[in-house]
PDB file of C-alpha atoms in Angstrom:
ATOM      1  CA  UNK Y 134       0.000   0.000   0.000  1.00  0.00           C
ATOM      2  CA  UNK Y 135       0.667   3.427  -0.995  1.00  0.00           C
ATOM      3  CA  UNK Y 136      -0.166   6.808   0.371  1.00  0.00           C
ATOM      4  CA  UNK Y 137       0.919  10.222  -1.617  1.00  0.00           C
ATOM      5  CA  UNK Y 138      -0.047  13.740  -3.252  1.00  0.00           C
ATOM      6  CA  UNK Y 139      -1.842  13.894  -6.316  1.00  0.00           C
ATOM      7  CA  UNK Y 140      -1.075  17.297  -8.055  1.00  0.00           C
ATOM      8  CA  UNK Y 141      -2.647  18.377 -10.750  1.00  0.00           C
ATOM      9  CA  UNK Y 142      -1.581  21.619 -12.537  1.00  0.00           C
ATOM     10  CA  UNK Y 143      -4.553  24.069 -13.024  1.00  0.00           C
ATOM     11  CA  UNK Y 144      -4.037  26.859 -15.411  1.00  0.00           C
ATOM     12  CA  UNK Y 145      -5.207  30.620 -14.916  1.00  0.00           C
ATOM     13  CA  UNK Y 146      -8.281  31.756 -14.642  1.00  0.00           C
ATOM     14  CA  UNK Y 147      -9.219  35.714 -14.761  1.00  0.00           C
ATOM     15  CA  UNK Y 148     -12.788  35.756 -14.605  1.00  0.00           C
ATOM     16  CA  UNK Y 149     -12.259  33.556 -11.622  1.00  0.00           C
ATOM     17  CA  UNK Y 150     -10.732  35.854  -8.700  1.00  0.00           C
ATOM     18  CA  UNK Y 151     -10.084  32.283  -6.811  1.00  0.00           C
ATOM     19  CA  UNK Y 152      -8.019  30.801  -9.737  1.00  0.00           C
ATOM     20  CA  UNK Y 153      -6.418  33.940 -11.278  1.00  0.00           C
ATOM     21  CA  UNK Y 154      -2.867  32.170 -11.236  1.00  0.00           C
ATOM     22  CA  UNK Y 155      -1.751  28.767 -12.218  1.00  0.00           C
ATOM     23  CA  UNK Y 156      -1.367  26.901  -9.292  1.00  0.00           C
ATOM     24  CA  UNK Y 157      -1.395  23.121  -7.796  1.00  0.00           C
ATOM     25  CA  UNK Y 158      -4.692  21.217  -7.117  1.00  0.00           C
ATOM     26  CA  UNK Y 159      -3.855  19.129  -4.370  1.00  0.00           C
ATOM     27  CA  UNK Y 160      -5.748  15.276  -3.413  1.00  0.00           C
ATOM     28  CA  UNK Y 161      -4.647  12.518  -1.371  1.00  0.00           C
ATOM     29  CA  UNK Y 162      -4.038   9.097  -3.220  1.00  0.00           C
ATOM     30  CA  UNK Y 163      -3.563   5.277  -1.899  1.00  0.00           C
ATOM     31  CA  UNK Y 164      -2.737   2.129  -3.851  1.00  0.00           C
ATOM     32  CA  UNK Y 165      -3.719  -1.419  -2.223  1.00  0.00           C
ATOM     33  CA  UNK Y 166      -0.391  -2.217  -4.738  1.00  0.00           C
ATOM     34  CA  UNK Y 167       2.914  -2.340  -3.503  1.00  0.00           C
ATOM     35  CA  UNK Y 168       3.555   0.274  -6.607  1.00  0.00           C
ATOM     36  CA  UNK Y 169       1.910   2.865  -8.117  1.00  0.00           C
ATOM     37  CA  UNK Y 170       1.499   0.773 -11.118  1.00  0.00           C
ATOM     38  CA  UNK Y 171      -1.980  -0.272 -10.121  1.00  0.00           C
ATOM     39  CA  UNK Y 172      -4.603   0.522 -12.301  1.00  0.00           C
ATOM     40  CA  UNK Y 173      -7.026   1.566  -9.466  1.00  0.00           C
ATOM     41  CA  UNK Y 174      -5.982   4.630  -7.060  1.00  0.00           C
ATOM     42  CA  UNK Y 175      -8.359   5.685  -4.064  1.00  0.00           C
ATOM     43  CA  UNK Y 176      -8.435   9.757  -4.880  1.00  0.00           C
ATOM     44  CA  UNK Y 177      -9.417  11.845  -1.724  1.00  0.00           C
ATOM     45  CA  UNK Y 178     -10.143  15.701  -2.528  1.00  0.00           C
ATOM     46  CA  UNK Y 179     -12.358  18.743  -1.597  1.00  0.00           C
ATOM     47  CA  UNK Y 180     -13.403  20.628  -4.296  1.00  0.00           C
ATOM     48  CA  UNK Y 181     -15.364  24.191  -4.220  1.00  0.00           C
ATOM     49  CA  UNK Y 182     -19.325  24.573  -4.741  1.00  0.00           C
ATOM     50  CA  UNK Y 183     -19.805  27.007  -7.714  1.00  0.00           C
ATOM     51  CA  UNK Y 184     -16.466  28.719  -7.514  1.00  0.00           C
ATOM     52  CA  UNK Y 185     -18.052  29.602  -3.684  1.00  0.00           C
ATOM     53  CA  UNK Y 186     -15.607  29.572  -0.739  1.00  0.00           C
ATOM     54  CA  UNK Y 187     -18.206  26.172   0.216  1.00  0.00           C
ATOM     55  CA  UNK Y 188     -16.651  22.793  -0.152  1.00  0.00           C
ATOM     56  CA  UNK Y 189     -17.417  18.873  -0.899  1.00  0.00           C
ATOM     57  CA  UNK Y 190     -15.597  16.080  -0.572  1.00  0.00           C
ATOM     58  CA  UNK Y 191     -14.771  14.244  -3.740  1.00  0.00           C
ATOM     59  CA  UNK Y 192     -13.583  10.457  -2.901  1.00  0.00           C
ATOM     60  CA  UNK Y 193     -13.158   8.073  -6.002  1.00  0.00           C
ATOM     61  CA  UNK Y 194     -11.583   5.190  -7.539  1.00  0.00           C
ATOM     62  CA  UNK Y 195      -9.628   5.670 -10.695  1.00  0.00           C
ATOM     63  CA  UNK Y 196      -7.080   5.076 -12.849  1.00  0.00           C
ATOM     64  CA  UNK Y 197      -4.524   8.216 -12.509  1.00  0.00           C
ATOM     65  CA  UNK Y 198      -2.871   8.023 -16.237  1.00  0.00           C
ATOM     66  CA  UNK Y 199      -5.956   9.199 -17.804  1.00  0.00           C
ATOM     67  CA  UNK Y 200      -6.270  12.968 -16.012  1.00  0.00           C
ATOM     68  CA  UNK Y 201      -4.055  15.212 -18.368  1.00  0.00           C
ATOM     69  CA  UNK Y 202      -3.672  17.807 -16.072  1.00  0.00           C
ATOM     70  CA  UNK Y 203      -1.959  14.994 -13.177  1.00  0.00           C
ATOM     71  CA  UNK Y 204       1.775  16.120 -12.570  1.00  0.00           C
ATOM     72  CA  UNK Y 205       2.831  12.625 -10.361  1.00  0.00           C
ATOM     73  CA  UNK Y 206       2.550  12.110  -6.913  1.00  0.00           C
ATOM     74  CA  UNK Y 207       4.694  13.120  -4.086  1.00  0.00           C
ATOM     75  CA  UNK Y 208       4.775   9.539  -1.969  1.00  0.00           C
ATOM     76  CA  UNK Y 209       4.801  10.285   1.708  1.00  0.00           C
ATOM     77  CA  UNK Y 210       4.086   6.736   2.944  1.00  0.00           C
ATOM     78  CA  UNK Y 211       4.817   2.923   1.952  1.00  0.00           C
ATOM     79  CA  UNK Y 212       4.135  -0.388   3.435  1.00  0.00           C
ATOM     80  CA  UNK Y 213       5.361  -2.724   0.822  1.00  0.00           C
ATOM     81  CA  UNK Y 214       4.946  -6.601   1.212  1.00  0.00           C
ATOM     82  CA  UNK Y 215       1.710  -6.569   3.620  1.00  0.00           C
ATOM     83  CA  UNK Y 216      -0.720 -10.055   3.219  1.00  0.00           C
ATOM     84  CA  UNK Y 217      -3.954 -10.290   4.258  1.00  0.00           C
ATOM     85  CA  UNK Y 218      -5.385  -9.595   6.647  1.00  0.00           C
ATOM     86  CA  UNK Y 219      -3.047  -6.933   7.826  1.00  0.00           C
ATOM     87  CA  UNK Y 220      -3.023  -5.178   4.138  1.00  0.00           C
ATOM     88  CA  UNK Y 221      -6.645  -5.083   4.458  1.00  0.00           C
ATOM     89  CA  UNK Y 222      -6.996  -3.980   8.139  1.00  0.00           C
ATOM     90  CA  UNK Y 223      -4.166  -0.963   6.902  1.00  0.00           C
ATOM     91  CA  UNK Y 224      -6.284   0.066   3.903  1.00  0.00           C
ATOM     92  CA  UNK Y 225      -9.400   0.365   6.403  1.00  0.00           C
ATOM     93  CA  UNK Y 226      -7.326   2.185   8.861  1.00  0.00           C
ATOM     94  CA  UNK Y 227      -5.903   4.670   6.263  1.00  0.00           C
ATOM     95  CA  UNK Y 228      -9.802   5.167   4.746  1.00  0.00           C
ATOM     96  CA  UNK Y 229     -11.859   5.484   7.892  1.00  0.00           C
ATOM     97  CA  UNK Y 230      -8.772   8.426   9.171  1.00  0.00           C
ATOM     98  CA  UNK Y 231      -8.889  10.472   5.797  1.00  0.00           C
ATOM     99  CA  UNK Y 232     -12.525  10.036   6.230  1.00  0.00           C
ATOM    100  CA  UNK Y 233     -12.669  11.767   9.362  1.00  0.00           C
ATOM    101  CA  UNK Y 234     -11.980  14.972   8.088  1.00  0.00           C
ATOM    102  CA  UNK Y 235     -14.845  17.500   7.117  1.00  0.00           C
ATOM    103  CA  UNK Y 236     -14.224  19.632   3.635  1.00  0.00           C
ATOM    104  CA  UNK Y 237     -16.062  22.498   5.485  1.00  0.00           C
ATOM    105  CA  UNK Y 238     -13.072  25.375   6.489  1.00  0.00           C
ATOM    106  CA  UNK Y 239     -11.388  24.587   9.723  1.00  0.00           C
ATOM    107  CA  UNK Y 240     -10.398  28.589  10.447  1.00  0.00           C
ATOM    108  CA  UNK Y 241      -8.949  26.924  14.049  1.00  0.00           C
ATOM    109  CA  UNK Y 242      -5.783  25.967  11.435  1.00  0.00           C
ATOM    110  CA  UNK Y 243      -3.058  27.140  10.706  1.00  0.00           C
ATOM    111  CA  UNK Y 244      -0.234  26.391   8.774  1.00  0.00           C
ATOM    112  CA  UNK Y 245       3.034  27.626   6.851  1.00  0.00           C
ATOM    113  CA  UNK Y 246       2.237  28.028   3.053  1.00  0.00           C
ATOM    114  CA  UNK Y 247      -1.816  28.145   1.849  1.00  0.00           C
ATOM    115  CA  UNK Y 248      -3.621  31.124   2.387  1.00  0.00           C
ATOM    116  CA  UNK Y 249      -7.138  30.342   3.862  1.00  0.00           C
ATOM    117  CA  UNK Y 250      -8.891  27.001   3.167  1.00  0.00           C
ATOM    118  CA  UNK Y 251      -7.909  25.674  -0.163  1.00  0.00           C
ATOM    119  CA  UNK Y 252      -7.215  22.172  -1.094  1.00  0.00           C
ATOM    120  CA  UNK Y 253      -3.683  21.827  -0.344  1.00  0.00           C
ATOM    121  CA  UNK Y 254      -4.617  23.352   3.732  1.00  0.00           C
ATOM    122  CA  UNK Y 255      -7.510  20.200   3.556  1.00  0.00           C
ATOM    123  CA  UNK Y 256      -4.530  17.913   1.967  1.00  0.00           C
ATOM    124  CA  UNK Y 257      -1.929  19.144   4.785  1.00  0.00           C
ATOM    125  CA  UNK Y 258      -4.386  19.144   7.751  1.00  0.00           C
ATOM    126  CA  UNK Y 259      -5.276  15.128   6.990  1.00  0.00           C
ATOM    127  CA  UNK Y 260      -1.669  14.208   6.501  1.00  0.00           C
ATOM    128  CA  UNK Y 261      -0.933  15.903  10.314  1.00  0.00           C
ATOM    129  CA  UNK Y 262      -4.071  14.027  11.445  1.00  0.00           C
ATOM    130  CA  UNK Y 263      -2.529  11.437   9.659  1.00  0.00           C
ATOM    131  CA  UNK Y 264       0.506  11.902  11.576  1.00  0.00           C
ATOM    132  CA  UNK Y 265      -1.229  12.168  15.149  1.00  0.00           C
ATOM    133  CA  UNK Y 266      -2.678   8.662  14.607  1.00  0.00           C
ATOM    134  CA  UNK Y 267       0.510   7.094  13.889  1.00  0.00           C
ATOM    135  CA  UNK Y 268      -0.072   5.941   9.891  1.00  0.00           C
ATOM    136  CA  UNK Y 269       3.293   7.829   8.846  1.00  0.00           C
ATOM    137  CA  UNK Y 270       6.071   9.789  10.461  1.00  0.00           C
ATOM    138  CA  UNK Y 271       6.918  13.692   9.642  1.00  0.00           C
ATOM    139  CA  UNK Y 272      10.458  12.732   8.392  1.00  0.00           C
ATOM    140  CA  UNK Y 273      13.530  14.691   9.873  1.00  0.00           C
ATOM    141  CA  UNK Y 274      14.489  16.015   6.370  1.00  0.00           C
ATOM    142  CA  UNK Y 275      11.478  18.133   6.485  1.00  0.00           C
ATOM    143  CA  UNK Y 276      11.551  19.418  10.079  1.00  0.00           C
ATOM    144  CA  UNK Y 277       8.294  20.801  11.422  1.00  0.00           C
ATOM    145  CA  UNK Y 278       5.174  20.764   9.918  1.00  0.00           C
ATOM    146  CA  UNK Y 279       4.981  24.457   8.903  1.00  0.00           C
ATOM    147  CA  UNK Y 280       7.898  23.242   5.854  1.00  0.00           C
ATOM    148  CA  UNK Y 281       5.410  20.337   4.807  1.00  0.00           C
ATOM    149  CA  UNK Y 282       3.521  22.697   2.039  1.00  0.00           C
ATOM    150  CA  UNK Y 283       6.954  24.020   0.938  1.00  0.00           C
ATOM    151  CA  UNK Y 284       8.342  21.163   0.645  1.00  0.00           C
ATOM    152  CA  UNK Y 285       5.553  19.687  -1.375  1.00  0.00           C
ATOM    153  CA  UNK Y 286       5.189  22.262  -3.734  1.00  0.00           C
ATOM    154  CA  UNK Y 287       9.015  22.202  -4.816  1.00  0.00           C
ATOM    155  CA  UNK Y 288       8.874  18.952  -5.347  1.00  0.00           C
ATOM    156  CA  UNK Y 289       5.494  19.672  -7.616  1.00  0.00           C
ATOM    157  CA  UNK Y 290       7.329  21.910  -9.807  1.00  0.00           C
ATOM    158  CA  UNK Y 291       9.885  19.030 -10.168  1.00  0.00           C
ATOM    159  CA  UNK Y 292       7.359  17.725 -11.289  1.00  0.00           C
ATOM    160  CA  UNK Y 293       6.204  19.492 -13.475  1.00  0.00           C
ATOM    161  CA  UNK Y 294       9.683  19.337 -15.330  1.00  0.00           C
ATOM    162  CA  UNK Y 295       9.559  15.488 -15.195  1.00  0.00           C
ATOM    163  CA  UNK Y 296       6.176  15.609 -17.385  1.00  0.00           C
ATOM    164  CA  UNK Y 297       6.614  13.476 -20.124  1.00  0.00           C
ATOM    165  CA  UNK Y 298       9.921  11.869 -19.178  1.00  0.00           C
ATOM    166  CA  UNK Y 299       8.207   9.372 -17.301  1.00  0.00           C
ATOM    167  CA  UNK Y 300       5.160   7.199 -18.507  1.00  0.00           C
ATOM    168  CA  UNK Y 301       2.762   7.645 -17.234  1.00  0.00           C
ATOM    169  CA  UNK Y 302       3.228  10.027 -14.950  1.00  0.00           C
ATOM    170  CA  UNK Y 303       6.247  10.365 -12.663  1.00  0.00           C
ATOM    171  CA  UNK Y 304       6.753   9.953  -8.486  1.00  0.00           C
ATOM    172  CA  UNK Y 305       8.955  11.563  -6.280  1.00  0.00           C
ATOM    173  CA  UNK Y 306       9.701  10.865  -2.571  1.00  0.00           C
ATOM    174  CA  UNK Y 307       8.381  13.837   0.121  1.00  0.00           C
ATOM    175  CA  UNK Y 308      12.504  13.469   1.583  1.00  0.00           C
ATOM    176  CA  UNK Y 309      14.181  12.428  -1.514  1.00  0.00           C
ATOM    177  CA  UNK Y 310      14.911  13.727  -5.306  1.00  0.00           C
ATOM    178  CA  UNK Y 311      14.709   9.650  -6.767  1.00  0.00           C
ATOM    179  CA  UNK Y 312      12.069   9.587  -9.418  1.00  0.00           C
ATOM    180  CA  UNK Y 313      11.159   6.382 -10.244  1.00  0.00           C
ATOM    181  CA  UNK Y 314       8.604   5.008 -13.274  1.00  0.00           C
ATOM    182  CA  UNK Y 315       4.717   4.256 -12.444  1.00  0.00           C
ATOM    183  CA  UNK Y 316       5.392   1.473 -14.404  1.00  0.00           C
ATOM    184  CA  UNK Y 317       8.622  -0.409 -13.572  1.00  0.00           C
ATOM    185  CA  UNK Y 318       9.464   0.521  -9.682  1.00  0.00           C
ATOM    186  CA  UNK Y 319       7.684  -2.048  -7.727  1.00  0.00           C
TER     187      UNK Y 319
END
């Protein structure tokens, strides 16, 4: 199992004062694989209501090759080699904690990077909640939490540059530069 960062680029927008800049769309993403090379991702995501400052949640199954706009996925945990029933009882665990967390804004939070509720403060505020249950670790390399959105969105405009090098899409490590194929790592 796999958890990560979906981002998807999003181009400008002028007549929309909420998208008036290209910027990141941020989801969470799991694979029951042991590699990203499964054809079926679990997408977790809030998206706005009419271009309102109201939001939904947006969970799916899907293949991630076929959204054009998908940049790769910044992996930020792995459990590779679990059997049944322990690979099951980790996929529940991982579901029913993302699941937890309400798309309406949360002005109690606050953290380094997005301004206001957006989908990358949703994204950042489940990984910490994430992190408070005990399903992954803040690594060292990234210090406190307030660097987790930098961090993130440096290695999104890696990215970016990677687009098209690496079918179908590439994957980078939240603490390290490897890239490795969707297709062959494993």
């Amino acid at each position: 199992m796999r958890l990560g960062v979906a981002l998807y680029w999003v181009t400008s927008d002028p007549s929309d004062p909420c998208h008036s800049e290209p910027h990141f769309h941020w989801a969470l993403v799991t694979t029951s694989a042991d590699s990203w090379a499964a054809n079926e991702h679990t997408l977790y995501k809030i998206v706005q209501i009419d271009g309102s400052q109201h939001w939904k949640r947006h969970f799916t199954k899907l293949p991630l090759e076929t959204d054009t706009m998908l940049r790769g996925i910044v992996e930020f945990a792995a459990w590779v080699g679990l059997k049944e029933p322990e690979a099951r009882d980790m996929i529940d665990f991982v579901d029913h904690g993302i699941h937890g967390y309400s798309p309406a804004p949360d002005v109690t939070f606050r953290i380094a990077g997005p301004q206001g509720w957006t989908c990358a403060t949703w994204t950042l505020k489940v990984m910490l909640g994430l992190e408070e249950i005990g399903i992954w670790s803040l690594p060292p390399e990234v210090g406190h939490a307030d660097n987790l959105y930098k961090t993130i969105l440096e290695k999104g405009h890696i990215l970016c540059d990677l687009q098209g090098s690496m079918d179908p899409f590439p994957v980078l490590k939240l603490v390290s530069t490897q890239t490795w194929s969707y297709n062959s790592y494993s």
